[in-house]
Tab-separated table of C-alpha atoms in Angstrom:
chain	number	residue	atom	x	y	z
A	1	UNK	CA	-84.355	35.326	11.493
A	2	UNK	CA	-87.927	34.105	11.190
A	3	UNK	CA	-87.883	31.414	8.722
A	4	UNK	CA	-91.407	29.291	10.207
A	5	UNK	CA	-92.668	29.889	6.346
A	6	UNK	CA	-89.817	27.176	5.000
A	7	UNK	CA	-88.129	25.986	7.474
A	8	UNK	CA	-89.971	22.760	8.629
A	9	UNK	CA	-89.730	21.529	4.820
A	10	UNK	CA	-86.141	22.083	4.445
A	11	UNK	CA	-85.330	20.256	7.696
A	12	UNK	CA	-87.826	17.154	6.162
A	13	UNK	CA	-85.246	17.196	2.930
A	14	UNK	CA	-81.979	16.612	5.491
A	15	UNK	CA	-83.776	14.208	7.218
A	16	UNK	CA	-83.726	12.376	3.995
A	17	UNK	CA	-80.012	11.849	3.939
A	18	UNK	CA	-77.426	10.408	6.496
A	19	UNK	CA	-76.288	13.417	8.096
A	20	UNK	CA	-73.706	12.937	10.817
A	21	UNK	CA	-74.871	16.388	12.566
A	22	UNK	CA	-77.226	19.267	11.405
A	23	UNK	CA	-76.812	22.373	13.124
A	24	UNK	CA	-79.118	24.993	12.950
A	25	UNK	CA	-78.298	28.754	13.938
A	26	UNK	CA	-81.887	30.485	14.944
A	27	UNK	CA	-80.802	34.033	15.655
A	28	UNK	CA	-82.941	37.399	16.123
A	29	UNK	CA	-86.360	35.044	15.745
A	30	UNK	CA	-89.508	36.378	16.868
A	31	UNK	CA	-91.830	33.336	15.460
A	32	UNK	CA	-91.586	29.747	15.423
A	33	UNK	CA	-88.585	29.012	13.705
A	34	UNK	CA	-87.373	27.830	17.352
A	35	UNK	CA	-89.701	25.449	18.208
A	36	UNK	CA	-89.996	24.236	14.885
A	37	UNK	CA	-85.899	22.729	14.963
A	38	UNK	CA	-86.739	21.872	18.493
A	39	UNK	CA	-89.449	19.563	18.008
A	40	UNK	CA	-88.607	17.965	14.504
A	41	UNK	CA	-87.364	14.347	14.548
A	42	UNK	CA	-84.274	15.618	12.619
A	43	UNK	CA	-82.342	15.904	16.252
A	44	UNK	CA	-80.336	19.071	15.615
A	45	UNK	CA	-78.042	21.232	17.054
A	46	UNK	CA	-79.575	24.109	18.508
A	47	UNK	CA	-78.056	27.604	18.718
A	48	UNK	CA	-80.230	30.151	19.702
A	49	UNK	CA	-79.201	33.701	19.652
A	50	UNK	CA	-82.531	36.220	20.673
A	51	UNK	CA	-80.386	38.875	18.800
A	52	UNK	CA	-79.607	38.910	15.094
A	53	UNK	CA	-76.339	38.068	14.366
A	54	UNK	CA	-76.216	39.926	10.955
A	55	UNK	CA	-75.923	38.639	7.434
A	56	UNK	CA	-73.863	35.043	7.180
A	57	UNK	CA	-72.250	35.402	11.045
A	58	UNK	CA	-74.489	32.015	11.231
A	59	UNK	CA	-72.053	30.463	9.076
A	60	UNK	CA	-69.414	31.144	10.963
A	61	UNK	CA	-70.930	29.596	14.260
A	62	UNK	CA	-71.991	26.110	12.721
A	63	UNK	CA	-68.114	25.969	11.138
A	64	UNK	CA	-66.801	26.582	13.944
A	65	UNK	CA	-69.153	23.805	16.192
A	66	UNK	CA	-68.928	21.382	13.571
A	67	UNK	CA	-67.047	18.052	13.752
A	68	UNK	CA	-67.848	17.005	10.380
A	69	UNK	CA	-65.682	16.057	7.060
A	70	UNK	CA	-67.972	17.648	4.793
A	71	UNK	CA	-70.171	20.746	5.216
A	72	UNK	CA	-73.221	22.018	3.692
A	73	UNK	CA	-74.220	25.337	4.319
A	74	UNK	CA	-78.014	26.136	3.134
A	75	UNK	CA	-79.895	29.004	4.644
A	76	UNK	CA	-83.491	28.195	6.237
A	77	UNK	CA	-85.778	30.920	4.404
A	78	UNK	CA	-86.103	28.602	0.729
A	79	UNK	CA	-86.207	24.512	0.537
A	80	UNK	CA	-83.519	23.265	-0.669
A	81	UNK	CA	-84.033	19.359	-2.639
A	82	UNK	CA	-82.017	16.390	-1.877
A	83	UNK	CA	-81.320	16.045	-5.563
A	84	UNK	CA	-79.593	19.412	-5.334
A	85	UNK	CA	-77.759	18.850	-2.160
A	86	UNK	CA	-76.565	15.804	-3.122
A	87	UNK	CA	-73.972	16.970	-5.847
A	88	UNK	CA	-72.459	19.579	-3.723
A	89	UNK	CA	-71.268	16.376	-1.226
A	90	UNK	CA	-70.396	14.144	-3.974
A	91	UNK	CA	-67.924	16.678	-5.458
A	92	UNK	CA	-65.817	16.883	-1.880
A	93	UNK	CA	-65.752	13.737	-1.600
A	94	UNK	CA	-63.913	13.846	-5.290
A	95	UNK	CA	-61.234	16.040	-3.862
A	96	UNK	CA	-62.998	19.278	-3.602
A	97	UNK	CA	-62.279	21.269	-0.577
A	98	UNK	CA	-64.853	24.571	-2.086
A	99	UNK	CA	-68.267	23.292	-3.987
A	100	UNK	CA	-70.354	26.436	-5.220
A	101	UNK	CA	-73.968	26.922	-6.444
A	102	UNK	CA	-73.653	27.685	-10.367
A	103	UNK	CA	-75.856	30.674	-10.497
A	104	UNK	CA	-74.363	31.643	-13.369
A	105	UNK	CA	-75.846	29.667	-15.537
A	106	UNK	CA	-79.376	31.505	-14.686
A	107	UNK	CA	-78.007	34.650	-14.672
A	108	UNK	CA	-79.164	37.112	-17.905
A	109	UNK	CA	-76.638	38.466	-20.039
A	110	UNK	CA	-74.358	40.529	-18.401
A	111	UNK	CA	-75.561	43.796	-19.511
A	112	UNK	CA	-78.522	42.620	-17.729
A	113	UNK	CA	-76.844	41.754	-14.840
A	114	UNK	CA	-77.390	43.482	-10.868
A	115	UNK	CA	-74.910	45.057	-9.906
A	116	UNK	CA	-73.279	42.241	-7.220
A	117	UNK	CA	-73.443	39.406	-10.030
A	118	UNK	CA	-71.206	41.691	-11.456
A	119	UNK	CA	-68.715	42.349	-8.748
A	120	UNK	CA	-68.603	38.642	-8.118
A	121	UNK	CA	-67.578	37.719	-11.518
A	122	UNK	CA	-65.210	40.527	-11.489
A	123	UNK	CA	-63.675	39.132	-8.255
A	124	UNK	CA	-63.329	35.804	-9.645
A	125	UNK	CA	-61.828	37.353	-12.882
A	126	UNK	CA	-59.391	39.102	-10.507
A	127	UNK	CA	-58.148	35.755	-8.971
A	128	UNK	CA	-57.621	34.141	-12.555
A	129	UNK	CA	-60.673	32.302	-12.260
A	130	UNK	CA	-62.669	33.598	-15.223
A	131	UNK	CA	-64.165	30.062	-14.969
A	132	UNK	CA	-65.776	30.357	-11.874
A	133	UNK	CA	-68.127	33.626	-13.943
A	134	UNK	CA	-70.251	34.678	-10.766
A	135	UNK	CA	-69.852	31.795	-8.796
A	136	UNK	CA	-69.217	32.921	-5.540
A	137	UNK	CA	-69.784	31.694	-1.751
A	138	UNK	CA	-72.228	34.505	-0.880
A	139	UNK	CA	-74.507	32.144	-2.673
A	140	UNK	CA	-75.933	28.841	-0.771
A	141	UNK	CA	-76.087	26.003	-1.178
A	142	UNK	CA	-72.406	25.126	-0.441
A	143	UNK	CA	-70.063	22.993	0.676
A	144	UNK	CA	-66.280	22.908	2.182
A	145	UNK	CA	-64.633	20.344	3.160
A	146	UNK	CA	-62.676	19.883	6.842
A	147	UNK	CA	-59.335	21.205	4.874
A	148	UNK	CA	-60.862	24.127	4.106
A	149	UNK	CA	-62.370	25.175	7.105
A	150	UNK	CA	-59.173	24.590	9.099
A	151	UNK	CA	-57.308	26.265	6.303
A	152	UNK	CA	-59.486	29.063	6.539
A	153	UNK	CA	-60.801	29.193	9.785
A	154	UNK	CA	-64.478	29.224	10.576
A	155	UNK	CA	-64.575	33.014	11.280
A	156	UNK	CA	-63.790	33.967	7.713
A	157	UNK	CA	-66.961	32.588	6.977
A	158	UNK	CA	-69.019	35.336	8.300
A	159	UNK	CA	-67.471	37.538	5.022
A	160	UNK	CA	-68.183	35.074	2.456
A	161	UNK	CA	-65.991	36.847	-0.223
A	162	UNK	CA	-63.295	37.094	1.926
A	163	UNK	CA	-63.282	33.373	2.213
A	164	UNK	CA	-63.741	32.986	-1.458
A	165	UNK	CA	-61.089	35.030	-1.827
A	166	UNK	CA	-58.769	33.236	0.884
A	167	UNK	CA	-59.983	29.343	-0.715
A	168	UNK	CA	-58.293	30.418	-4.181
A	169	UNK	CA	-55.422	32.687	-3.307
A	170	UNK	CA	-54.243	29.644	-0.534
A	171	UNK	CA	-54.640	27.464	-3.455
A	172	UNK	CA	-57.968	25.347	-2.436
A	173	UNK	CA	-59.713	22.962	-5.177
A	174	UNK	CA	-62.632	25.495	-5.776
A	175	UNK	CA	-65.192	24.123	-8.410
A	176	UNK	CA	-68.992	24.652	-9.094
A	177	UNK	CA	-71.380	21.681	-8.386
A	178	UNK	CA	-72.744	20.531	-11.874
A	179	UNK	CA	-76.187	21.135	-10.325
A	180	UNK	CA	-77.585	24.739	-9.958
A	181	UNK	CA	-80.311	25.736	-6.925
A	182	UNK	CA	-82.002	28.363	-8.170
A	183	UNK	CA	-81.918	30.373	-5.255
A	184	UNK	CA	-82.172	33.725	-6.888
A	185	UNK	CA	-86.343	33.001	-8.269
A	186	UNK	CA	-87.082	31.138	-4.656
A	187	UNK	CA	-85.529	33.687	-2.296
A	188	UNK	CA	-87.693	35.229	0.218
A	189	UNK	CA	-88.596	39.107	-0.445
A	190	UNK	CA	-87.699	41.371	2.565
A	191	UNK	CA	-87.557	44.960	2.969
A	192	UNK	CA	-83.510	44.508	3.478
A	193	UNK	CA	-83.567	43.144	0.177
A	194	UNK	CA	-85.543	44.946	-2.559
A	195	UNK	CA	-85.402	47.844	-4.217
A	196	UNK	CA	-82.203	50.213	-5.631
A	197	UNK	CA	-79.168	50.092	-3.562
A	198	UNK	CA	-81.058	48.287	-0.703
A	199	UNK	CA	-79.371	47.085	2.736
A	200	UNK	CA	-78.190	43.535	1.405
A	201	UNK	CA	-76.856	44.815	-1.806
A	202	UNK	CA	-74.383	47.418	-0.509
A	203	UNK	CA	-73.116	44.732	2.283
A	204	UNK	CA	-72.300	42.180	0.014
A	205	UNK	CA	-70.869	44.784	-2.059
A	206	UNK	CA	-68.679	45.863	0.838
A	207	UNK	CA	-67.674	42.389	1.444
A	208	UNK	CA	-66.292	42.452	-2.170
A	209	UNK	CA	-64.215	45.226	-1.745
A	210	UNK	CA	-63.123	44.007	1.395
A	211	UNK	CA	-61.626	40.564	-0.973
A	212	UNK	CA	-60.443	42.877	-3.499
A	213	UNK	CA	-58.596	45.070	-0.652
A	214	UNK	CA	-57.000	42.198	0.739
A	215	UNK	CA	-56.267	40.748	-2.922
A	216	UNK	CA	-54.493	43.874	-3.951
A	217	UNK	CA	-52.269	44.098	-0.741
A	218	UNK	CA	-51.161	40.571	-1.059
A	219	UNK	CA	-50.981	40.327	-4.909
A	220	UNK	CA	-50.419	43.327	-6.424
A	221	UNK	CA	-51.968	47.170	-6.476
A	222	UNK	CA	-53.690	46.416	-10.174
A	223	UNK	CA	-54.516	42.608	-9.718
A	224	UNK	CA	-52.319	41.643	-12.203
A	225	UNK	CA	-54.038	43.538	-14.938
A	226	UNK	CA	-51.347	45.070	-17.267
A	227	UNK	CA	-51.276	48.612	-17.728
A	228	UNK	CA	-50.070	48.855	-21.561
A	229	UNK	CA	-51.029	52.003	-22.383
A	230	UNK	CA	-49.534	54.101	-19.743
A	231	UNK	CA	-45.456	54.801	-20.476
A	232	UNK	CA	-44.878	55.938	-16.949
A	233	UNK	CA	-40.860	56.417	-17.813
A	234	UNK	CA	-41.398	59.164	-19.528
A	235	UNK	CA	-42.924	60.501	-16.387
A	236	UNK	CA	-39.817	59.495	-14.022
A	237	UNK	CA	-37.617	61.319	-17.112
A	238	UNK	CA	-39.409	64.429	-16.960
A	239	UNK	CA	-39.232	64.562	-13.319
A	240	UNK	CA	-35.219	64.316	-13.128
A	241	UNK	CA	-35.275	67.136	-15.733
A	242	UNK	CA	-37.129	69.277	-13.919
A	243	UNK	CA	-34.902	68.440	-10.785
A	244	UNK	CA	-31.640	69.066	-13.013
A	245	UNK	CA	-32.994	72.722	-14.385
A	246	UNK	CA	-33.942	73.745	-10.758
A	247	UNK	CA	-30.368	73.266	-9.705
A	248	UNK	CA	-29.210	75.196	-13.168
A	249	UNK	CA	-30.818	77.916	-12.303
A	250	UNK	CA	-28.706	81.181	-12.188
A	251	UNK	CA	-30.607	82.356	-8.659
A	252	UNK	CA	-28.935	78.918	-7.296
């Protein structure tokens, strides 16, 4: 997309640090963003797409051309600090294999809450990970480490709750970096992403259900929620009843 507003600043902040390769996915650009990667001292990896792959598909391509242990994922329309990245890579090389941005802790209270914060905490409550709150990999910055990706394979990528999904149901360390990018506040306005029930919204809402469809059919139909208020039996009983009277019945 055309990121020529931010994108030369956030390639000066990886410059800063001892990146083994930086890959950069320009896709559907009609301004400078190109040339801009091309000509920066910062020596990435260019792949150039004149189409727009949709939302997060560039994810999915760098994983997959990667060669690296650790991978940071940032998106090139807001700056991202070295101070910020740098926890995300410090907590794989702890042990982590999933590091995600802590939005949470700038979210409002939950009444307050759009309606995707809430479907990501609910996702994460839904895996047992009420810690996580709305946590989620549809948010960048993050990182995964080589396990992951070849536990998950890079094409999950492209449906970030899917893959968040995947990294805790396969059992992957999945923690929050103890720094938060507030990406929400610095986010560039679009017309795909403003407004009630806009484009953005309702995809990553799909995604969601997409995790919780694939969470139920591999878990169970009610996510492990109890249902204690619903004596069911009683149902079964009254069916065989009905079943025995039928076959009672003087016309039979």
């Amino acid at each position: 997309m055309n990121e020529e507003a931010t994108l030369q600043s956030q390639l000066n902040e990886l410059v800063r640090l001892p990146f083994e390769e930086i890959i950069v996915v320009v896709n559907g650009s009609t301004d400078n963003s190109y040339e801009i990667v091309r000509n920066h001292p910062c020596c990435a990896t260019i792949v150039h797409f004149d189409s727009a792959l949709g939302y997060d598909v560039g994810r999915a391509v760098g994983a997959k051309l990667s060669h690296s242990d650790i991978l940071l994922f940032l998106d090139g329309d807001m700056t991202i600090s070295v101070d910020i990245m740098l926890p995300f890579i410090y907590e794989i090389e702890k042990g982590a294999d999933v590091v995600l941005n802590p939005i949470s802790s700038i979210l409002p209270n939950y009444d307050q809450r759009d309606s995707v914060s809430n479907i990501k905490q609910f996702l994460n409550l839904c895996l047992g990970r009420k810690d996580l709150n709305a946590d989620s990999l549809t948010a960048v910055p993050h990182a995964l480490s080589l396990r992951a990706i070849e536990r998950l394979g890079a094409k999950v990528l492209a449906v970030p709750p899917v893959a968040h999904e995947r990294a805790v149901r396969y059992g992957l360390s999945v923690v929050s970096s103890p720094v938060v990018a507030d990406v929400i506040n610095s986010n560039r306005l679009r017309k795909q992403n403003v407004g009630e029930e806009n484009h953005v919204e309702q995809l990553i809402l799909g995604d969601h259900l997409e995790a919780l469809h694939e969470l139920m059919e591999t878990s169970a139909p009610r996510l492990n929620f109890p249902d204690l208020m619903r004596q069911r039996h009683f149902m079964e009983e009254r069916k065989d009843d009905s079943v025995q009277n039928n076959l009672d019945h003087p016309d039979l």
